[in-house]
XYZ file of C-alpha atoms in Angstrom:
573
model
C 145.586 88.520 125.944
C 147.751 91.555 125.160
C 146.181 94.957 124.893
C 145.082 95.899 121.347
C 147.144 99.057 121.578
C 150.330 97.029 121.361
C 149.665 96.417 117.674
C 149.586 100.095 116.730
C 152.774 102.050 117.244
C 153.222 104.355 114.222
C 155.059 107.640 114.650
C 152.967 110.516 116.031
C 152.556 112.212 112.671
C 151.188 109.033 111.146
C 148.706 108.615 113.969
C 147.313 112.097 113.430
C 146.778 111.269 109.797
C 145.042 107.959 110.600
C 142.437 109.556 112.825
C 141.708 112.577 110.651
C 137.954 112.470 109.869
C 137.157 111.490 106.285
C 134.419 113.113 104.221
C 131.356 110.856 103.791
C 133.397 107.889 105.045
C 130.417 106.422 106.859
C 128.601 105.839 103.584
C 131.548 104.030 101.997
C 132.554 101.839 104.919
C 130.513 98.868 103.792
C 132.163 98.770 100.374
C 135.582 99.158 101.946
C 134.972 96.337 104.393
C 134.098 93.836 101.692
C 136.497 94.880 98.933
C 138.918 92.200 97.754
C 141.740 91.969 100.299
C 145.069 93.597 99.543
C 147.761 91.365 101.006
C 149.986 93.878 102.710
C 152.449 92.409 105.247
C 150.034 92.903 108.143
C 147.125 91.339 106.267
C 149.342 88.439 105.223
C 150.351 87.842 108.838
C 146.716 87.851 109.927
C 145.871 85.474 107.076
C 148.430 82.886 108.125
C 147.535 83.314 111.806
C 143.871 82.683 111.017
C 144.781 79.707 108.807
C 146.939 78.245 111.582
C 144.149 78.494 114.144
C 141.598 77.084 111.706
C 143.786 74.054 110.990
C 144.483 73.695 114.702
C 140.766 73.780 115.376
C 140.122 71.049 112.808
C 142.851 68.854 114.301
C 141.611 69.633 117.797
C 138.120 68.520 116.836
C 139.536 65.131 115.846
C 141.397 64.844 119.162
C 138.196 65.698 121.044
C 136.221 63.129 119.013
C 138.748 60.389 119.830
C 138.643 61.315 123.512
C 134.864 60.866 123.484
C 135.117 57.290 122.198
C 133.876 54.612 124.625
C 136.554 53.044 126.843
C 136.578 49.756 124.959
C 137.475 51.554 121.711
C 140.664 52.839 123.307
C 141.983 49.267 123.608
C 143.565 46.875 121.171
C 142.769 47.552 117.505
C 139.419 49.299 117.981
C 139.295 52.592 116.034
C 142.995 52.092 115.298
C 143.010 54.489 112.345
C 141.372 57.353 114.278
C 143.625 56.814 117.299
C 146.773 56.759 115.142
C 145.749 59.919 113.326
C 145.076 61.641 116.653
C 148.511 60.594 117.881
C 150.139 62.141 114.791
C 148.116 65.355 115.111
C 148.634 65.854 118.842
C 152.030 67.647 118.629
C 150.552 70.215 116.227
C 147.770 71.298 118.629
C 148.433 73.881 121.348
C 149.426 72.129 124.550
C 146.799 73.903 126.648
C 144.026 72.751 124.259
C 144.956 69.141 123.483
C 142.773 67.589 126.180
C 139.979 70.189 126.112
C 136.476 69.673 124.663
C 135.978 71.195 121.231
C 133.750 74.121 122.396
C 136.488 75.169 124.843
C 139.050 74.996 122.032
C 136.856 77.195 119.843
C 136.318 79.789 122.558
C 140.006 79.939 123.477
C 141.189 80.270 119.867
C 138.744 83.128 119.278
C 140.233 84.895 122.303
C 143.759 84.343 120.981
C 142.803 85.768 117.575
C 141.778 89.063 119.166
C 138.919 91.612 119.198
C 137.316 90.820 115.838
C 136.966 87.141 116.629
C 135.782 87.774 120.174
C 132.953 89.790 118.619
C 132.315 86.962 116.142
C 132.093 84.505 119.041
C 129.566 86.736 120.789
C 127.385 86.760 117.680
C 127.716 82.960 117.466
C 126.728 82.686 121.133
C 123.293 84.130 120.426
C 122.650 81.897 117.394
C 121.174 79.198 119.594
C 118.793 78.365 116.767
C 121.690 77.171 114.582
C 124.517 76.007 116.831
C 124.526 73.215 119.436
C 123.853 74.321 122.988
C 127.256 73.179 124.284
C 128.938 75.572 121.817
C 126.720 78.591 122.524
C 126.964 78.051 126.291
C 130.770 78.012 126.103
C 130.948 81.066 123.835
C 128.955 83.059 126.383
C 132.106 82.942 128.541
C 134.029 85.061 126.028
C 135.493 88.061 127.816
C 135.208 91.405 126.037
C 136.878 93.447 128.768
C 140.516 94.033 127.909
C 143.249 96.266 129.389
C 142.701 99.942 128.688
C 144.863 101.979 126.349
C 147.054 104.644 127.956
C 145.320 107.997 128.279
C 147.994 109.801 126.230
C 147.023 107.776 123.132
C 143.307 108.385 123.785
C 143.877 112.141 124.199
C 145.781 112.237 120.920
C 142.943 110.472 119.106
C 140.362 112.923 120.512
C 142.396 115.973 119.499
C 143.223 114.649 116.024
C 139.669 113.497 115.304
C 137.976 116.709 116.494
C 140.673 118.988 115.074
C 141.399 120.987 118.255
C 143.601 120.619 121.342
C 142.006 118.658 124.159
C 142.098 121.607 126.562
C 139.935 123.644 124.158
C 137.344 120.872 123.905
C 136.881 119.805 127.532
C 137.411 121.396 130.900
C 138.553 118.046 132.269
C 138.821 114.426 131.087
C 139.222 111.670 133.666
C 142.432 109.741 132.777
C 141.116 106.485 134.283
C 138.721 104.725 131.887
C 135.314 103.719 133.263
C 135.019 100.948 130.652
C 137.373 99.195 128.254
C 136.116 96.729 125.635
C 137.821 95.276 122.596
C 136.888 98.107 120.208
C 136.546 101.232 122.344
C 136.947 102.601 125.831
C 135.041 105.286 127.731
C 136.083 108.171 129.981
C 134.168 110.612 132.134
C 134.680 114.264 131.208
C 133.375 117.748 131.760
C 132.630 120.076 128.874
C 133.727 123.711 128.744
C 130.169 124.674 129.769
C 130.320 122.393 132.827
C 128.209 119.440 131.681
C 129.222 115.932 132.789
C 129.596 113.692 129.750
C 130.941 110.309 128.681
C 133.509 110.131 125.879
C 133.688 106.890 123.914
C 136.856 106.536 121.802
C 137.818 103.924 119.207
C 141.140 102.397 120.258
C 144.222 103.050 118.089
C 144.778 100.566 115.291
C 141.513 98.708 115.936
C 139.638 99.897 112.840
C 142.425 98.879 110.485
C 142.808 95.487 112.170
C 139.066 94.797 112.093
C 138.667 95.786 108.433
C 141.520 93.451 107.504
C 139.954 90.645 109.541
C 136.562 91.175 107.904
C 138.125 90.768 104.471
C 139.803 87.537 105.540
C 136.624 86.216 107.111
C 134.808 86.728 103.823
C 137.413 84.501 102.154
C 137.203 81.785 104.798
C 133.377 81.897 104.900
C 133.106 79.900 101.668
C 135.496 77.248 102.949
C 133.572 76.936 106.220
C 130.297 76.716 104.301
C 131.723 73.731 102.431
C 133.050 72.095 105.617
C 130.102 72.806 107.951
C 127.030 73.601 105.813
C 124.624 72.481 108.538
C 125.526 75.437 110.762
C 125.219 78.122 108.040
C 128.674 79.669 108.727
C 128.553 81.972 105.714
C 125.268 83.485 106.877
C 126.594 83.978 110.427
C 129.785 85.630 109.169
C 127.865 87.931 106.809
C 125.590 88.985 109.683
C 128.613 89.557 111.883
C 130.363 91.713 109.269
C 127.245 93.826 108.783
C 127.028 94.589 112.515
C 130.752 95.007 113.152
C 131.365 97.534 110.382
C 128.880 99.826 112.127
C 130.455 99.375 115.547
C 133.753 100.850 114.354
C 132.041 104.031 113.141
C 130.654 105.884 116.166
C 128.476 108.098 113.969
C 126.125 105.120 113.689
C 125.758 104.953 117.477
C 125.007 108.683 117.545
C 122.279 108.142 114.947
C 120.864 105.223 116.919
C 120.617 107.303 120.099
C 118.673 110.005 118.289
C 116.325 107.510 116.609
C 115.565 105.951 119.997
C 114.986 109.388 121.516
C 112.577 110.263 118.680
C 110.693 106.976 119.038
C 110.252 107.621 122.785
C 109.550 111.349 122.554
C 106.140 110.795 124.200
C 107.685 108.667 126.973
C 109.785 111.069 129.088
C 110.467 108.396 131.725
C 112.484 106.318 129.206
C 115.813 108.069 128.688
C 118.607 107.791 126.109
C 121.902 109.710 126.196
C 121.852 113.071 124.445
C 124.584 113.311 121.798
C 126.944 116.308 121.662
C 127.586 116.466 117.918
C 130.128 119.298 118.165
C 132.317 116.985 120.254
C 131.710 113.788 118.254
C 133.140 112.216 115.105
C 133.743 108.820 113.533
C 136.285 107.976 116.252
C 134.861 109.915 119.210
C 131.357 109.926 120.675
C 130.441 112.471 123.354
C 127.124 111.970 125.152
C 125.385 112.875 128.379
C 126.325 110.883 131.460
C 123.281 109.094 132.909
C 123.955 109.255 136.634
C 122.010 106.323 138.032
C 122.239 102.786 139.368
C 122.561 99.415 137.661
C 119.577 97.090 138.357
C 121.763 94.799 140.463
C 122.885 97.595 142.796
C 121.712 96.896 146.396
C 120.460 100.494 146.647
C 117.805 99.706 144.014
C 116.274 97.096 146.333
C 115.896 99.806 148.984
C 113.326 101.618 146.837
C 109.652 101.315 147.721
C 107.531 98.549 146.214
C 105.634 101.074 144.075
C 108.902 102.472 142.702
C 110.183 98.976 141.885
C 106.953 98.132 140.094
C 107.224 101.384 138.171
C 110.786 100.543 137.081
C 109.728 97.047 135.965
C 106.740 98.434 134.062
C 108.834 101.115 132.328
C 111.553 98.649 131.311
C 109.137 95.997 130.060
C 107.030 98.538 128.169
C 110.099 100.116 126.558
C 111.561 96.802 125.362
C 108.227 95.532 124.019
C 107.635 98.871 122.262
C 111.094 98.708 120.643
C 110.445 95.189 119.385
C 106.831 95.161 118.299
C 105.827 98.788 117.734
C 108.979 100.462 116.381
C 110.846 97.501 114.869
C 114.062 99.220 116.025
C 115.561 97.777 119.190
C 118.659 97.575 121.374
C 120.457 94.450 120.107
C 123.089 94.225 122.849
C 120.766 94.429 125.820
C 121.975 93.134 129.169
C 121.664 94.430 132.759
C 124.879 96.450 132.402
C 123.242 98.572 129.665
C 120.241 99.501 131.827
C 120.295 102.446 134.242
C 117.790 103.151 137.031
C 117.443 106.930 137.288
C 115.755 109.114 139.935
C 112.060 109.618 139.395
C 112.097 106.703 138.898
C 113.089 106.569 135.261
C 114.830 103.965 133.096
C 117.821 104.705 130.871
C 119.418 102.713 128.035
C 123.105 103.065 127.122
C 125.653 101.489 124.729
C 123.512 101.809 121.600
C 126.071 100.777 119.003
C 124.346 97.517 118.077
C 120.689 97.671 117.057
C 118.261 95.292 115.413
C 115.711 96.272 112.802
C 112.511 94.631 111.602
C 111.053 95.745 108.287
C 107.326 96.501 108.253
C 106.275 92.996 107.257
C 108.580 91.361 109.802
C 107.470 93.752 112.535
C 103.804 92.910 111.971
C 104.558 89.181 111.939
C 106.489 89.588 115.209
C 103.617 91.539 116.762
C 101.031 88.954 115.712
C 103.281 86.102 116.842
C 103.945 87.537 120.297
C 100.293 88.577 120.724
C 99.129 85.056 119.835
C 101.758 83.559 122.130
C 100.851 85.508 125.257
C 97.127 84.903 124.623
C 97.496 81.128 124.239
C 96.700 80.942 120.505
C 98.928 77.969 119.679
C 97.916 77.564 116.035
C 98.269 81.270 115.328
C 101.656 81.573 117.029
C 103.047 78.617 115.042
C 101.699 80.077 111.796
C 103.191 83.525 112.387
C 106.508 82.029 113.469
C 106.697 79.988 110.272
C 105.929 83.142 108.248
C 109.230 84.612 109.458
C 111.294 81.509 108.672
C 113.305 80.425 105.653
C 113.102 76.696 104.918
C 116.482 75.244 104.008
C 117.256 72.378 101.685
C 115.308 69.354 102.928
C 113.314 71.518 105.378
C 110.133 70.185 106.971
C 107.748 73.129 107.646
C 104.833 70.851 108.573
C 106.875 68.927 111.120
C 108.270 72.196 112.502
C 104.792 73.694 113.006
C 103.635 70.529 114.742
C 106.669 70.476 117.045
C 106.302 74.186 117.902
C 102.614 73.716 118.713
C 103.420 70.804 121.048
C 106.158 72.853 122.723
C 103.807 75.813 123.220
C 101.166 73.515 124.675
C 103.656 72.265 127.265
C 104.521 75.882 128.049
C 100.891 76.770 128.736
C 100.591 73.823 131.121
C 103.513 75.097 133.189
C 103.084 78.854 132.734
C 101.095 79.228 135.942
C 103.954 78.167 138.204
C 106.529 80.234 136.273
C 108.712 77.258 135.371
C 109.134 78.373 131.741
C 109.624 81.918 130.494
C 108.407 83.515 127.292
C 111.985 84.107 126.175
C 112.845 80.470 126.838
C 109.805 79.319 124.879
C 110.755 81.443 121.849
C 114.361 80.304 122.087
C 113.355 76.627 122.249
C 111.093 77.210 119.236
C 114.025 78.655 117.274
C 116.189 75.697 118.309
C 113.568 73.363 116.871
C 114.118 75.128 113.563
C 117.629 73.688 113.294
C 116.264 70.148 113.676
C 113.751 70.656 110.855
C 116.102 72.718 108.629
C 114.092 75.890 109.209
C 116.203 79.053 109.598
C 115.475 82.468 111.084
C 117.138 85.887 110.695
C 119.602 86.937 113.382
C 117.163 89.617 114.583
C 114.993 86.844 116.016
C 117.728 85.695 118.384
C 118.633 89.287 119.225
C 114.975 89.775 120.149
C 115.201 86.783 122.493
C 118.269 88.346 124.119
C 116.243 91.502 124.807
C 113.373 89.465 126.288
C 115.795 87.481 128.459
C 117.102 90.766 129.880
C 113.587 92.080 130.498
C 112.556 88.896 132.300
C 115.807 88.528 134.234
C 115.863 92.110 135.519
C 112.129 92.019 136.272
C 112.421 88.837 138.341
C 115.509 90.212 140.075
C 113.506 93.233 141.246
C 110.337 91.241 141.954
C 110.742 87.458 142.377
C 106.946 87.024 142.145
C 106.587 88.921 138.864
C 103.982 87.477 136.472
C 105.955 87.906 133.244
C 103.237 86.592 130.850
C 100.588 88.904 132.356
C 102.906 91.937 132.168
C 103.853 91.099 128.578
C 100.222 90.537 127.645
C 99.216 93.972 128.916
C 101.903 95.853 127.002
C 101.641 93.926 123.731
C 97.826 94.173 123.824
C 98.116 97.980 124.026
C 100.394 97.971 120.947
C 98.021 95.584 119.163
C 95.042 97.856 119.844
C 96.961 100.937 118.748
C 97.932 99.234 115.493
C 94.287 98.389 114.749
C 92.871 101.707 115.924
C 90.128 102.789 113.444
C 91.478 106.346 113.244
C 94.964 105.031 112.422
C 93.591 102.628 109.816
C 91.567 105.453 108.244
C 94.677 107.607 108.129
C 96.583 104.792 106.408
C 93.738 104.522 103.903
C 93.937 108.231 103.087
C 97.725 107.969 102.827
C 97.186 105.374 100.111
C 94.617 107.491 98.249
C 97.118 108.933 95.714
C 97.945 105.432 94.461
C 94.254 104.509 94.295
C 93.411 107.683 92.361
C 96.320 107.012 90.022
C 95.010 103.494 89.418
C 91.515 104.860 88.649
C 92.953 107.471 86.273
C 94.794 104.787 84.293
C 91.946 102.261 84.434
C 90.322 103.345 81.091
C 93.663 102.984 79.326
C 94.164 99.523 80.800
C 90.601 98.427 79.927
C 91.009 99.703 76.341
C 94.272 97.796 75.887
C 92.744 94.643 77.406
C 89.671 94.893 75.134
C 91.855 95.365 72.048
C 93.927 92.325 72.975
C 90.855 90.155 73.655
C 89.321 91.235 70.344
C 92.455 90.027 68.571
C 92.269 86.731 70.460
C 88.610 86.155 69.571
C 89.135 87.035 65.878
C 92.110 84.691 65.497
C 91.108 81.382 63.805
C 91.248 78.527 66.280
C 93.564 75.634 65.531
C 92.092 72.166 65.847
C 94.341 69.366 67.004
C 95.232 67.005 69.820
C 96.674 69.895 71.894
C 93.573 72.030 71.583
C 93.128 74.270 74.600
C 96.645 73.715 75.919
C 97.824 77.203 75.022
C 94.812 78.895 76.626
C 95.228 76.765 79.741
C 98.867 77.775 80.048
C 97.968 81.424 79.507
C 95.271 81.211 82.188
C 97.684 79.613 84.625
C 100.337 82.212 83.883
C 97.858 85.025 84.527
C 96.844 83.479 87.861
C 100.476 83.158 88.985
C 101.264 86.711 87.864
C 98.158 87.973 89.673
C 99.159 86.269 92.925
C 102.693 87.678 92.706
C 101.352 91.173 91.968
C 98.957 90.972 94.950
C 101.645 89.759 97.372
C 104.104 92.443 96.208
C 101.528 95.189 96.833
C 100.964 96.150 93.179
C 98.099 98.556 92.314
C 94.688 96.812 92.517
C 93.849 97.331 88.848
C 96.886 95.243 87.864
C 96.230 92.072 89.848
C 92.435 92.295 89.369
C 93.001 92.580 85.617
C 95.332 89.566 85.629
C 92.790 87.436 87.497
C 90.042 88.550 85.086
C 92.252 87.678 82.121
C 92.864 84.188 83.517
C 89.097 83.578 83.682
C 88.614 84.789 80.088
C 91.474 82.602 78.817
C 90.138 79.569 80.640
C 86.513 79.782 79.547
C 86.694 81.513 76.167
C 90.172 80.782 74.837
C 89.646 77.148 73.855
């Protein structure tokens, strides 16, 4: 695949203008990404290229389906219509893909479409709860390492984005990139004050190309939803757009690094790169270089057993804390993004993609994982279902039953280590597709983090008891969450709302009494529908009370609604 830089070759003056930082741009990027597309020549070319590959993929799927027919259907007049149609379509499919299985065709066409679609394929690869395993397994082979852009172009971007010549910003920048992905590449450098840092730079032309692709994907999402509703393509594409628009603005990654550092302020042995804001912008991110070893480095195995156990414990504790205590976690976690530092300490890098759980989701995740590691099958199935969204024709009861059976099989084999926690959760999410039960993308990103934790842990210690280690760390978080002092503090934090409710209680009681007095003084109508109105009013009050309670409304409101339902039911006839 050609280097992305080949697409962008404007004159030097134009390039300086492109990479000039824009005021408050980060807050308007989302609106820009999803605005109606303007069909400039470049966008039009991308549109027709995408349309061509989509049609080729549809024709290729028919060729693959015909190839899978039993041998006897390839003879005589069996499946004659399908075979004839495949024969007519064959010349219009790329030669290298005509005889390939459909998942291979999909993966290859995503690579041909370029960086945006490679990223889309990587998001699809983790949606193992929605897509068939043969597709997700093939998409995991997508390569995100592409040829690096020439250093002259990178130096120009740094100078233009930071507004000063490169020699005034850094004492030295290594011309050879230490990493080159589809969106950005990284270089080692030394600041004027002598600190060793890493500079991450958005490649030229990539932002404009990605924004155009996101607009086109939004158009095609509706068509794909009509063609393949079972696999929720519109939801996957919307999730992908939300993550990708942040990846092309490096200010988000800077924010993520500082949020992680704040969350782990009391854990000095878990390290995140320090951001140099004076040398960073939307297109350039300058951060400390974590000089350590990757977990797979042979030198890590030379450490003592105590040091290895310490590394495993730090990594497992950090990942579980991110997921179930903070609700803010590294969403692109793999061994390459982990660093073993002297001490020993553990470092996390490449923080552009993060997952977030809101407070309700975070608590459900904590309760689910706690129940899972403690063998509470009924509780784990209940908490898992609480995080799901039943689709049309969904079967929640069947899903809970299937998840409970799966968990029971896990417990039978947990002792010999034949099934991991991450694999159990992933298989549970896959069951959701069978029963039309859907989960947010953060669930599968969580599984990816757990897979990394288990994989690295077993690599460092083949006899590691993953469930026991997980149980210890999640139990500590569970106890901290239910600590009496913390609960008392939460109670006092809610005191202003309670006092406000008490202050307004007389007014509410007066209004309720006045209304009830009017109801009692109104002449009752006799007839065949006697009592129907009061019954409906009672039911409406009960429903409103339940909604108010679930939404966290002040106590006086939902208590008053329940009381009104009782009065309507018994005295309103």
